[in-house]
Amino acid sequence: MLAHNDHVAVAVSGGKDSLTLLNLLVKLERKFPRSQLTAICVDEGIEGYRDEALLLAAKECERLGVRQLIVSYKELFGTTTDEIVKLSLGKTPCAYCGVLRRKAINKAAIMVGATKIATAHNLDDEVQTVLLNMLHGDPMRIIRSSPVLRDVQGRFLTRIKPLCDILEKEVVLYAYLTGLEFQSIACPHGNEAVRNDIRAFLNQMDQRHPGTKFTLQRTAERLRELLADAAPAVDLNECAKCGDPTPQRYCEACLMLETIIA
Ligand SMILES: [Zn+2]
């Protein structure tokens, strides 16, 4: 996932996963003098929720001596998640927020001159997404949610998920044992009904049949290899509006922003 001279942009939300990842990457970075680390924090504009998390993230960055860049939806896109929720559009708030967050992190990573983007998805997140993509009838998305997403032509920054093989409960344990101060309240707009059911199902399965989550992760890895061989190469153009790589004329974020701002 990492090279000795990487400049890693770590997406830090202020939750247990991202603060754990930040701590682990800081330890690694200290051993490699030519590597760099920048924490990227995104302010989606969620009152009473994001403000607390941003504060915790800033405190931890200061304690660790990590450079931090905060970008906001308002300055980048001219809107906030709270405003999007008020519009009651067709999709769940998470659908919009997820696409915009990915774009915001990407923009911030380019701004600081990073070579890679690290996000704190853990094993539980990963296997939930695999099942979610299957239930949504979108097997090709399993390729795009790979723990290491690299573009051989260098059109987008490599994205890595260093915690992808770590169970969520182990991340929680690490955060508690190291005394990390993290945000534990859930997002007020969070309403991913299907994911919640999948989470409960997988937790029950893993409790009754230990190893289920790891097995599913290995199955997804194997599927990615098979799907990658079978999938036709996707031609990426520059989005006609923002210039980001996209298989269509406009990227997903620009299409979304059009419906939001219109
Ligand atoms: Zn675009």
PDB file of C-alpha atoms and ligand atoms in Angstrom:
ATOM      1  CA  MET A   1       0.000   0.000   0.000  1.00  0.00           C
ATOM      2  CA  LEU A   2       2.774   2.421   0.891  1.00  0.00           C
ATOM      3  CA  ALA A   3       6.147   3.456  -0.496  1.00  0.00           C
ATOM      4  CA  HIS A   4       8.989   4.916   1.602  1.00  0.00           C
ATOM      5  CA  ASN A   5       8.635   8.373   0.012  1.00  0.00           C
ATOM      6  CA  ASP A   6       4.837   8.667  -0.081  1.00  0.00           C
ATOM      7  CA  HIS A   7       3.008  11.797   0.982  1.00  0.00           C
ATOM      8  CA  VAL A   8      -0.139  10.303   2.452  1.00  0.00           C
ATOM      9  CA  ALA A   9      -3.320  12.342   2.792  1.00  0.00           C
ATOM     10  CA  VAL A  10      -5.271  10.695   5.616  1.00  0.00           C
ATOM     11  CA  ALA A  11      -8.994  11.360   5.744  1.00  0.00           C
ATOM     12  CA  VAL A  12      -9.703  12.166   9.395  1.00  0.00           C
ATOM     13  CA  SER A  13     -13.292  12.558  10.557  1.00  0.00           C
ATOM     14  CA  GLY A  14     -12.677  12.501  14.306  1.00  0.00           C
ATOM     15  CA  GLY A  15     -14.232   9.051  14.778  1.00  0.00           C
ATOM     16  CA  LYS A  16     -12.447   6.039  16.284  1.00  0.00           C
ATOM     17  CA  ASP A  17     -11.422   4.527  12.942  1.00  0.00           C
ATOM     18  CA  SER A  18      -9.788   7.590  11.440  1.00  0.00           C
ATOM     19  CA  LEU A  19      -8.031   8.623  14.665  1.00  0.00           C
ATOM     20  CA  THR A  20      -6.693   5.070  15.049  1.00  0.00           C
ATOM     21  CA  LEU A  21      -5.455   5.122  11.450  1.00  0.00           C
ATOM     22  CA  LEU A  22      -3.842   8.518  11.971  1.00  0.00           C
ATOM     23  CA  ASN A  23      -1.994   7.263  15.061  1.00  0.00           C
ATOM     24  CA  LEU A  24      -0.754   4.137  13.272  1.00  0.00           C
ATOM     25  CA  LEU A  25       0.386   6.073  10.195  1.00  0.00           C
ATOM     26  CA  VAL A  26       2.214   8.632  12.352  1.00  0.00           C
ATOM     27  CA  LYS A  27       4.170   5.770  13.964  1.00  0.00           C
ATOM     28  CA  LEU A  28       5.052   4.427  10.513  1.00  0.00           C
ATOM     29  CA  GLU A  29       5.892   7.816   9.055  1.00  0.00           C
ATOM     30  CA  ARG A  30       8.432   8.543  11.802  1.00  0.00           C
ATOM     31  CA  LYS A  31      10.450   5.544  10.619  1.00  0.00           C
ATOM     32  CA  PHE A  32      10.669   6.830   7.039  1.00  0.00           C
ATOM     33  CA  PRO A  33      12.347  10.246   6.773  1.00  0.00           C
ATOM     34  CA  ARG A  34      11.279  10.845   3.179  1.00  0.00           C
ATOM     35  CA  SER A  35       7.572  10.198   3.845  1.00  0.00           C
ATOM     36  CA  GLN A  36       4.996  12.852   4.732  1.00  0.00           C
ATOM     37  CA  LEU A  37       1.572  12.864   6.294  1.00  0.00           C
ATOM     38  CA  THR A  38      -1.275  15.369   6.070  1.00  0.00           C
ATOM     39  CA  ALA A  39      -4.626  14.974   7.805  1.00  0.00           C
ATOM     40  CA  ILE A  40      -7.578  15.953   5.626  1.00  0.00           C
ATOM     41  CA  CYS A  41     -10.742  16.941   7.469  1.00  0.00           C
ATOM     42  CA  VAL A  42     -13.985  17.609   5.655  1.00  0.00           C
ATOM     43  CA  ASP A  43     -16.634  19.909   7.084  1.00  0.00           C
ATOM     44  CA  GLU A  44     -19.860  18.723   5.460  1.00  0.00           C
ATOM     45  CA  GLY A  45     -21.896  21.323   7.327  1.00  0.00           C
ATOM     46  CA  ILE A  46     -23.797  19.141   9.807  1.00  0.00           C
ATOM     47  CA  GLU A  47     -24.676  21.284  12.781  1.00  0.00           C
ATOM     48  CA  GLY A  48     -24.215  19.802  16.235  1.00  0.00           C
ATOM     49  CA  TYR A  49     -22.243  16.866  14.837  1.00  0.00           C
ATOM     50  CA  ARG A  50     -19.328  17.764  12.605  1.00  0.00           C
ATOM     51  CA  ASP A  51     -18.202  20.708  14.759  1.00  0.00           C
ATOM     52  CA  GLU A  52     -17.421  18.391  17.696  1.00  0.00           C
ATOM     53  CA  ALA A  53     -15.620  15.890  15.466  1.00  0.00           C
ATOM     54  CA  LEU A  54     -13.519  18.596  13.808  1.00  0.00           C
ATOM     55  CA  LEU A  55     -12.456  19.832  17.220  1.00  0.00           C
ATOM     56  CA  LEU A  56     -11.383  16.347  18.311  1.00  0.00           C
ATOM     57  CA  ALA A  57      -9.537  15.838  15.022  1.00  0.00           C
ATOM     58  CA  ALA A  58      -7.727  19.177  15.366  1.00  0.00           C
ATOM     59  CA  LYS A  59      -6.710  18.366  18.954  1.00  0.00           C
ATOM     60  CA  GLU A  60      -5.276  15.003  17.935  1.00  0.00           C
ATOM     61  CA  CYS A  61      -3.413  16.454  14.940  1.00  0.00           C
ATOM     62  CA  GLU A  62      -1.851  19.041  17.218  1.00  0.00           C
ATOM     63  CA  ARG A  63      -0.875  16.407  19.799  1.00  0.00           C
ATOM     64  CA  LEU A  64       0.748  14.274  17.119  1.00  0.00           C
ATOM     65  CA  GLY A  65       2.290  17.221  15.269  1.00  0.00           C
ATOM     66  CA  VAL A  66       0.512  16.402  12.014  1.00  0.00           C
ATOM     67  CA  ARG A  67      -0.271  19.043   9.411  1.00  0.00           C
ATOM     68  CA  GLN A  68      -4.011  19.420   8.955  1.00  0.00           C
ATOM     69  CA  LEU A  69      -6.107  20.787   6.113  1.00  0.00           C
ATOM     70  CA  ILE A  70      -9.823  21.439   6.625  1.00  0.00           C
ATOM     71  CA  VAL A  71     -12.015  21.832   3.562  1.00  0.00           C
ATOM     72  CA  SER A  72     -15.750  22.489   3.621  1.00  0.00           C
ATOM     73  CA  TYR A  73     -18.625  21.611   1.294  1.00  0.00           C
ATOM     74  CA  LYS A  74     -19.692  25.238   1.534  1.00  0.00           C
ATOM     75  CA  GLU A  75     -16.438  26.608   0.101  1.00  0.00           C
ATOM     76  CA  LEU A  76     -15.947  23.783  -2.417  1.00  0.00           C
ATOM     77  CA  PHE A  77     -19.518  23.195  -3.604  1.00  0.00           C
ATOM     78  CA  GLY A  78     -21.543  26.129  -2.295  1.00  0.00           C
ATOM     79  CA  THR A  79     -23.855  23.941  -0.217  1.00  0.00           C
ATOM     80  CA  THR A  80     -23.899  21.838   2.989  1.00  0.00           C
ATOM     81  CA  THR A  81     -25.299  18.436   3.956  1.00  0.00           C
ATOM     82  CA  ASP A  82     -27.832  20.157   6.243  1.00  0.00           C
ATOM     83  CA  GLU A  83     -29.065  22.188   3.243  1.00  0.00           C
ATOM     84  CA  ILE A  84     -29.215  19.087   1.013  1.00  0.00           C
ATOM     85  CA  VAL A  85     -31.309  17.245   3.628  1.00  0.00           C
ATOM     86  CA  LYS A  86     -33.827  20.119   3.678  1.00  0.00           C
ATOM     87  CA  LEU A  87     -34.387  19.692  -0.072  1.00  0.00           C
ATOM     88  CA  SER A  88     -35.670  16.099   0.486  1.00  0.00           C
ATOM     89  CA  LEU A  89     -34.335  14.836  -2.832  1.00  0.00           C
ATOM     90  CA  GLY A  90     -34.856  11.300  -4.103  1.00  0.00           C
ATOM     91  CA  LYS A  91     -31.831   9.590  -2.533  1.00  0.00           C
ATOM     92  CA  THR A  92     -30.789   9.254   1.118  1.00  0.00           C
ATOM     93  CA  PRO A  93     -28.556  12.068   2.459  1.00  0.00           C
ATOM     94  CA  CYS A  94     -25.669   9.531   2.719  1.00  0.00           C
ATOM     95  CA  ALA A  95     -25.787   8.986  -1.060  1.00  0.00           C
ATOM     96  CA  TYR A  96     -25.111  12.683  -1.742  1.00  0.00           C
ATOM     97  CA  CYS A  97     -22.774  13.190   1.184  1.00  0.00           C
ATOM     98  CA  GLY A  98     -20.656  10.157   0.255  1.00  0.00           C
ATOM     99  CA  VAL A  99     -20.042  11.319  -3.320  1.00  0.00           C
ATOM    100  CA  LEU A 100     -19.262  14.885  -2.236  1.00  0.00           C
ATOM    101  CA  ARG A 101     -16.962  13.724   0.584  1.00  0.00           C
ATOM    102  CA  ARG A 102     -14.952  11.582  -1.841  1.00  0.00           C
ATOM    103  CA  LYS A 103     -14.573  14.565  -4.153  1.00  0.00           C
ATOM    104  CA  ALA A 104     -13.658  16.905  -1.291  1.00  0.00           C
ATOM    105  CA  ILE A 105     -10.978  14.538   0.028  1.00  0.00           C
ATOM    106  CA  ASN A 106      -9.605  14.149  -3.487  1.00  0.00           C
ATOM    107  CA  LYS A 107      -9.423  17.907  -4.034  1.00  0.00           C
ATOM    108  CA  ALA A 108      -7.746  18.441  -0.657  1.00  0.00           C
ATOM    109  CA  ALA A 109      -5.217  15.671  -1.315  1.00  0.00           C
ATOM    110  CA  ILE A 110      -4.280  17.296  -4.633  1.00  0.00           C
ATOM    111  CA  MET A 111      -4.035  20.714  -2.920  1.00  0.00           C
ATOM    112  CA  VAL A 112      -1.431  19.443  -0.438  1.00  0.00           C
ATOM    113  CA  GLY A 113       0.490  17.531  -3.122  1.00  0.00           C
ATOM    114  CA  ALA A 114      -0.208  14.064  -1.699  1.00  0.00           C
ATOM    115  CA  THR A 115       0.727  10.892  -3.577  1.00  0.00           C
ATOM    116  CA  LYS A 116      -1.859   8.663  -1.888  1.00  0.00           C
ATOM    117  CA  ILE A 117      -5.147   8.937  -0.042  1.00  0.00           C
ATOM    118  CA  ALA A 118      -5.706   6.736   3.011  1.00  0.00           C
ATOM    119  CA  THR A 119      -9.181   6.155   4.430  1.00  0.00           C
ATOM    120  CA  ALA A 120     -10.053   4.313   7.643  1.00  0.00           C
ATOM    121  CA  HIS A 121     -12.518   1.704   6.385  1.00  0.00           C
ATOM    122  CA  ASN A 122     -12.211  -1.377   8.602  1.00  0.00           C
ATOM    123  CA  LEU A 123     -12.973  -5.033   7.826  1.00  0.00           C
ATOM    124  CA  ASP A 124     -16.607  -4.658   8.909  1.00  0.00           C
ATOM    125  CA  ASP A 125     -17.145  -1.649   6.599  1.00  0.00           C
ATOM    126  CA  GLU A 126     -15.535  -3.533   3.739  1.00  0.00           C
ATOM    127  CA  VAL A 127     -17.593  -6.726   3.955  1.00  0.00           C
ATOM    128  CA  GLN A 128     -20.807  -4.775   4.557  1.00  0.00           C
ATOM    129  CA  THR A 129     -20.122  -2.900   1.314  1.00  0.00           C
ATOM    130  CA  VAL A 130     -19.501  -6.152  -0.567  1.00  0.00           C
ATOM    131  CA  LEU A 131     -22.904  -7.516   0.481  1.00  0.00           C
ATOM    132  CA  LEU A 132     -24.550  -4.131  -0.121  1.00  0.00           C
ATOM    133  CA  ASN A 133     -23.240  -4.036  -3.697  1.00  0.00           C
ATOM    134  CA  MET A 134     -24.537  -7.558  -4.278  1.00  0.00           C
ATOM    135  CA  LEU A 135     -27.967  -6.673  -2.889  1.00  0.00           C
ATOM    136  CA  HIS A 136     -28.029  -3.546  -5.083  1.00  0.00           C
ATOM    137  CA  GLY A 137     -27.206  -5.703  -8.099  1.00  0.00           C
ATOM    138  CA  ASP A 138     -23.936  -3.916  -8.751  1.00  0.00           C
ATOM    139  CA  PRO A 139     -21.139  -6.506  -8.772  1.00  0.00           C
ATOM    140  CA  MET A 140     -18.756  -4.262 -10.736  1.00  0.00           C
ATOM    141  CA  ARG A 141     -18.740  -1.810  -7.845  1.00  0.00           C
ATOM    142  CA  ILE A 142     -16.983  -4.538  -5.834  1.00  0.00           C
ATOM    143  CA  ILE A 143     -13.899  -3.865  -7.992  1.00  0.00           C
ATOM    144  CA  ARG A 144     -14.075  -0.131  -7.329  1.00  0.00           C
ATOM    145  CA  SER A 145     -14.263  -0.660  -3.556  1.00  0.00           C
ATOM    146  CA  SER A 146     -10.969  -2.558  -3.524  1.00  0.00           C
ATOM    147  CA  PRO A 147      -8.670  -1.875  -0.494  1.00  0.00           C
ATOM    148  CA  VAL A 148      -6.090  -0.546  -2.948  1.00  0.00           C
ATOM    149  CA  LEU A 149      -7.471   1.380  -5.899  1.00  0.00           C
ATOM    150  CA  ARG A 150      -4.727   2.318  -8.305  1.00  0.00           C
ATOM    151  CA  ASP A 151      -5.011   3.929 -11.720  1.00  0.00           C
ATOM    152  CA  VAL A 152      -2.199   2.641 -13.881  1.00  0.00           C
ATOM    153  CA  GLN A 153      -2.511   5.717 -16.101  1.00  0.00           C
ATOM    154  CA  GLY A 154      -2.200   8.028 -13.102  1.00  0.00           C
ATOM    155  CA  ARG A 155      -5.417   9.936 -13.746  1.00  0.00           C
ATOM    156  CA  PHE A 156      -6.443   9.767 -10.100  1.00  0.00           C
ATOM    157  CA  LEU A 157      -4.566   9.369  -6.808  1.00  0.00           C
ATOM    158  CA  THR A 158      -4.190   5.862  -5.431  1.00  0.00           C
ATOM    159  CA  ARG A 159      -6.613   5.224  -2.581  1.00  0.00           C
ATOM    160  CA  ILE A 160      -5.675   2.818   0.197  1.00  0.00           C
ATOM    161  CA  LYS A 161      -7.517   1.351   3.184  1.00  0.00           C
ATOM    162  CA  PRO A 162      -4.832   0.224   5.653  1.00  0.00           C
ATOM    163  CA  LEU A 163      -7.387  -1.022   8.236  1.00  0.00           C
ATOM    164  CA  CYS A 164      -9.257  -3.215   5.734  1.00  0.00           C
ATOM    165  CA  ASP A 165      -8.253  -6.436   7.518  1.00  0.00           C
ATOM    166  CA  ILE A 166      -8.894  -5.169  11.051  1.00  0.00           C
ATOM    167  CA  LEU A 167     -12.212  -5.983  12.725  1.00  0.00           C
ATOM    168  CA  GLU A 168     -14.196  -2.998  13.959  1.00  0.00           C
ATOM    169  CA  LYS A 169     -14.146  -4.325  17.538  1.00  0.00           C
ATOM    170  CA  GLU A 170     -10.336  -4.400  17.414  1.00  0.00           C
ATOM    171  CA  VAL A 171     -10.236  -0.784  16.263  1.00  0.00           C
ATOM    172  CA  VAL A 172     -12.517   0.122  19.187  1.00  0.00           C
ATOM    173  CA  LEU A 173     -10.208  -1.780  21.536  1.00  0.00           C
ATOM    174  CA  TYR A 174      -7.141   0.056  20.198  1.00  0.00           C
ATOM    175  CA  ALA A 175      -8.861   3.418  20.550  1.00  0.00           C
ATOM    176  CA  TYR A 176      -9.869   2.708  24.163  1.00  0.00           C
ATOM    177  CA  LEU A 177      -6.537   1.201  25.217  1.00  0.00           C
ATOM    178  CA  THR A 178      -4.567   4.104  23.797  1.00  0.00           C
ATOM    179  CA  GLY A 179      -6.968   6.622  25.351  1.00  0.00           C
ATOM    180  CA  LEU A 180      -8.028   8.246  22.091  1.00  0.00           C
ATOM    181  CA  GLU A 181     -10.697  10.881  22.453  1.00  0.00           C
ATOM    182  CA  PHE A 182     -13.081  10.260  19.590  1.00  0.00           C
ATOM    183  CA  GLN A 183     -16.590  11.191  18.544  1.00  0.00           C
ATOM    184  CA  SER A 184     -19.062   8.459  19.377  1.00  0.00           C
ATOM    185  CA  ILE A 185     -22.418   9.987  18.449  1.00  0.00           C
ATOM    186  CA  ALA A 186     -23.806   8.992  15.066  1.00  0.00           C
ATOM    187  CA  CYS A 187     -24.568  11.422  12.261  1.00  0.00           C
ATOM    188  CA  PRO A 188     -28.106  12.856  12.692  1.00  0.00           C
ATOM    189  CA  HIS A 189     -28.811  12.278   8.989  1.00  0.00           C
ATOM    190  CA  GLY A 190     -27.449   8.713   8.945  1.00  0.00           C
ATOM    191  CA  ASN A 191     -30.173   6.503   7.587  1.00  0.00           C
ATOM    192  CA  GLU A 192     -28.641   3.569   5.804  1.00  0.00           C
ATOM    193  CA  ALA A 193     -31.369   1.032   6.527  1.00  0.00           C
ATOM    194  CA  VAL A 194     -30.010  -1.791   4.358  1.00  0.00           C
ATOM    195  CA  ARG A 195     -26.447  -1.381   5.642  1.00  0.00           C
ATOM    196  CA  ASN A 196     -27.732  -1.506   9.235  1.00  0.00           C
ATOM    197  CA  ASP A 197     -29.499  -4.804   8.559  1.00  0.00           C
ATOM    198  CA  ILE A 198     -26.374  -6.202   6.884  1.00  0.00           C
ATOM    199  CA  ARG A 199     -24.250  -5.082   9.865  1.00  0.00           C
ATOM    200  CA  ALA A 200     -26.570  -6.874  12.308  1.00  0.00           C
ATOM    201  CA  PHE A 201     -26.622 -10.003  10.122  1.00  0.00           C
ATOM    202  CA  LEU A 202     -22.831 -10.136   9.770  1.00  0.00           C
ATOM    203  CA  ASN A 203     -22.285  -9.562  13.491  1.00  0.00           C
ATOM    204  CA  GLN A 204     -24.638 -12.413  14.316  1.00  0.00           C
ATOM    205  CA  MET A 205     -22.992 -14.695  11.735  1.00  0.00           C
ATOM    206  CA  ASP A 206     -19.489 -13.875  12.954  1.00  0.00           C
ATOM    207  CA  GLN A 207     -20.494 -14.519  16.550  1.00  0.00           C
ATOM    208  CA  ARG A 208     -22.033 -17.897  15.740  1.00  0.00           C
ATOM    209  CA  HIS A 209     -19.480 -18.799  13.093  1.00  0.00           C
ATOM    210  CA  PRO A 210     -16.215 -17.015  13.907  1.00  0.00           C
ATOM    211  CA  GLY A 211     -14.229 -16.052  10.840  1.00  0.00           C
ATOM    212  CA  THR A 212     -17.237 -15.291   8.648  1.00  0.00           C
ATOM    213  CA  LYS A 213     -16.146 -11.699   8.020  1.00  0.00           C
ATOM    214  CA  PHE A 214     -12.600 -12.716   7.071  1.00  0.00           C
ATOM    215  CA  THR A 215     -13.910 -15.419   4.738  1.00  0.00           C
ATOM    216  CA  LEU A 216     -16.207 -12.914   3.038  1.00  0.00           C
ATOM    217  CA  GLN A 217     -13.287 -10.502   2.640  1.00  0.00           C
ATOM    218  CA  ARG A 218     -11.175 -13.240   1.007  1.00  0.00           C
ATOM    219  CA  THR A 219     -14.095 -14.148  -1.268  1.00  0.00           C
ATOM    220  CA  ALA A 220     -14.368 -10.492  -2.333  1.00  0.00           C
ATOM    221  CA  GLU A 221     -10.630 -10.423  -3.089  1.00  0.00           C
ATOM    222  CA  ARG A 222     -11.011 -13.478  -5.311  1.00  0.00           C
ATOM    223  CA  LEU A 223     -14.088 -11.969  -6.989  1.00  0.00           C
ATOM    224  CA  ARG A 224     -12.122  -8.773  -7.714  1.00  0.00           C
ATOM    225  CA  GLU A 225      -9.457 -10.767  -9.533  1.00  0.00           C
ATOM    226  CA  LEU A 226     -12.066 -12.639 -11.562  1.00  0.00           C
ATOM    227  CA  LEU A 227     -14.168  -9.527 -12.297  1.00  0.00           C
ATOM    228  CA  ALA A 228     -11.115  -7.466 -13.250  1.00  0.00           C
ATOM    229  CA  ASP A 229     -10.199 -10.050 -15.877  1.00  0.00           C
ATOM    230  CA  ALA A 230     -13.754 -10.162 -17.198  1.00  0.00           C
ATOM    231  CA  ALA A 231     -14.449  -6.410 -17.080  1.00  0.00           C
ATOM    232  CA  PRO A 232     -13.836  -4.325 -20.176  1.00  0.00           C
ATOM    233  CA  ALA A 233     -11.347  -1.477 -19.671  1.00  0.00           C
ATOM    234  CA  VAL A 234     -13.192   1.739 -18.843  1.00  0.00           C
ATOM    235  CA  ASP A 235     -12.287   4.831 -20.830  1.00  0.00           C
ATOM    236  CA  LEU A 236     -12.090   7.875 -18.591  1.00  0.00           C
ATOM    237  CA  ASN A 237     -12.670  11.385 -19.959  1.00  0.00           C
ATOM    238  CA  GLU A 238     -12.327  14.670 -18.182  1.00  0.00           C
ATOM    239  CA  CYS A 239     -15.607  15.858 -16.649  1.00  0.00           C
ATOM    240  CA  ALA A 240     -16.885  18.676 -18.888  1.00  0.00           C
ATOM    241  CA  LYS A 241     -17.513  20.777 -15.799  1.00  0.00           C
ATOM    242  CA  CYS A 242     -14.730  20.147 -13.251  1.00  0.00           C
ATOM    243  CA  GLY A 243     -12.111  18.212 -15.210  1.00  0.00           C
ATOM    244  CA  ASP A 244     -12.046  15.199 -12.880  1.00  0.00           C
ATOM    245  CA  PRO A 245     -11.759  11.751 -14.503  1.00  0.00           C
ATOM    246  CA  THR A 246     -15.143  10.156 -15.267  1.00  0.00           C
ATOM    247  CA  PRO A 247     -16.487   7.473 -17.635  1.00  0.00           C
ATOM    248  CA  GLN A 248     -19.338   9.835 -18.584  1.00  0.00           C
ATOM    249  CA  ARG A 249     -19.540  13.422 -19.816  1.00  0.00           C
ATOM    250  CA  TYR A 250     -20.006  14.767 -16.289  1.00  0.00           C
ATOM    251  CA  CYS A 251     -18.748  13.235 -13.052  1.00  0.00           C
ATOM    252  CA  GLU A 252     -21.168  11.911 -10.425  1.00  0.00           C
ATOM    253  CA  ALA A 253     -20.557  14.860  -8.098  1.00  0.00           C
ATOM    254  CA  CYS A 254     -21.207  17.494 -10.790  1.00  0.00           C
ATOM    255  CA  LEU A 255     -24.419  15.715 -11.833  1.00  0.00           C
ATOM    256  CA  MET A 256     -25.557  15.651  -8.191  1.00  0.00           C
ATOM    257  CA  LEU A 257     -24.647  19.290  -7.614  1.00  0.00           C
ATOM    258  CA  GLU A 258     -26.696  20.231 -10.645  1.00  0.00           C
ATOM    259  CA  THR A 259     -29.866  18.715  -9.115  1.00  0.00           C
ATOM    260  CA  ILE A 260     -29.044  20.254  -5.723  1.00  0.00           C
ATOM    261  CA  ILE A 261     -28.207  23.783  -6.807  1.00  0.00           C
ATOM    262  CA  ALA A 262     -30.908  23.909  -9.539  1.00  0.00           C
TER     263      ALA A 262
HETATM  264 ZN    ZN B   1     -17.230  17.058 -12.438  1.00  0.00          ZN
END
